Short mmCIF file of C-alpha atoms in Angstrom, two decimals:
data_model
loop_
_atom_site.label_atom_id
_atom_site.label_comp_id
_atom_site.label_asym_id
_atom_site.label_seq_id
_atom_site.Cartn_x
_atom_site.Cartn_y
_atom_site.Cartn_z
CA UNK A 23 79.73 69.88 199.43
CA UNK A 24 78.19 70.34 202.68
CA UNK A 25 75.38 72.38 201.59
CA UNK A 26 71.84 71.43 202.64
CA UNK A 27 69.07 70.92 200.40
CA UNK A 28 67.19 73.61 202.88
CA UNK A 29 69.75 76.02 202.12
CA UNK A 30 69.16 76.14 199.13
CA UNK A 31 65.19 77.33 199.25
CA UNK A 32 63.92 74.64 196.92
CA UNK A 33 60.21 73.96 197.20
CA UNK A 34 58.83 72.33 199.86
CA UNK A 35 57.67 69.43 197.70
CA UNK A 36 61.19 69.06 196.22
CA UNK A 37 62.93 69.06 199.57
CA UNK A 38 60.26 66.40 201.21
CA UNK A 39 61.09 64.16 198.10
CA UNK A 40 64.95 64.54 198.16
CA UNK A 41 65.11 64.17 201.76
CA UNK A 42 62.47 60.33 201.29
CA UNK A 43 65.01 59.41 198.66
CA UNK A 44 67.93 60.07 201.74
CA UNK A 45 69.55 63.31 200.37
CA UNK A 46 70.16 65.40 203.04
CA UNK A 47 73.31 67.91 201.66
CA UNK A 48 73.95 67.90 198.09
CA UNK A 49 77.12 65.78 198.57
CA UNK A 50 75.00 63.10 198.88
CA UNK A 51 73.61 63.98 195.41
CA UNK A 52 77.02 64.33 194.14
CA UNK A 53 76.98 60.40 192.22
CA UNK A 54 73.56 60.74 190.43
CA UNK A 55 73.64 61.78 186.73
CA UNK A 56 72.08 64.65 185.56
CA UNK A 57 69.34 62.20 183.98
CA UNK A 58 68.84 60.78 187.19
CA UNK A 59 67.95 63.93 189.37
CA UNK A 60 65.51 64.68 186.41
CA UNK A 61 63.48 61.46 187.17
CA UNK A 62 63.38 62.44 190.97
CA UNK A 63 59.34 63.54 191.18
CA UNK A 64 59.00 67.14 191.42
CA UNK A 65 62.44 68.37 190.52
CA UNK A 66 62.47 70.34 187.52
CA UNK A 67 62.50 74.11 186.46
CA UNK A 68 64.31 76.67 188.75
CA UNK A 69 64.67 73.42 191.46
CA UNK A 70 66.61 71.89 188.90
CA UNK A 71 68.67 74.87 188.06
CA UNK A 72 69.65 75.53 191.62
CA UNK A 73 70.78 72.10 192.61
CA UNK A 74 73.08 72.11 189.46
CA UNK A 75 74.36 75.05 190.34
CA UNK A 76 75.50 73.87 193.56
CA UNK A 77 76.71 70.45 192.31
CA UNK A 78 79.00 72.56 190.20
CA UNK A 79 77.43 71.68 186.70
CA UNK A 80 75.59 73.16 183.64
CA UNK A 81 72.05 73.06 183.36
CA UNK A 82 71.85 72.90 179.95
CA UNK A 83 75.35 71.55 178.24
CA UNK A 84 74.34 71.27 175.00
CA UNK A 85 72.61 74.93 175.01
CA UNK A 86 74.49 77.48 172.94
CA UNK A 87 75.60 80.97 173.91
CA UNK A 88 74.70 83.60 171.64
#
């Protein structure tokens, strides 16, 4: 889990808010719920879908594959 926010290309916007709230690699991330990074300002969309993929977890659990 020592992967930068940088690294992973979010938006500039994104990355400026993460790194106010004091997330600098997304280990630091690691204890927030998915809820939780939702209600960060800014992070949503493909942001969203790239820092869950580096934290290891689903997007969208509850989503069904067809």
């Amino acid at each position: 889990m020592d992967t930068k926010l940088a690294d992973l290309k979010l938006t500039p916007w994104v990355l400026t808010e993460l790194n106010q709230h004091g997330y600098e690699v997304i280990g630091d991330m690691q204890h927030l719920s998915s809820v939780e990074i939702l209600r960060i300002p800014g992070v949503c969309g493909q942001d969203w879908r790239k820092i869950a993929k580096a934290l290891g977890r689903e997007p969208y659990p509850d989503r069904k594959k067809r």
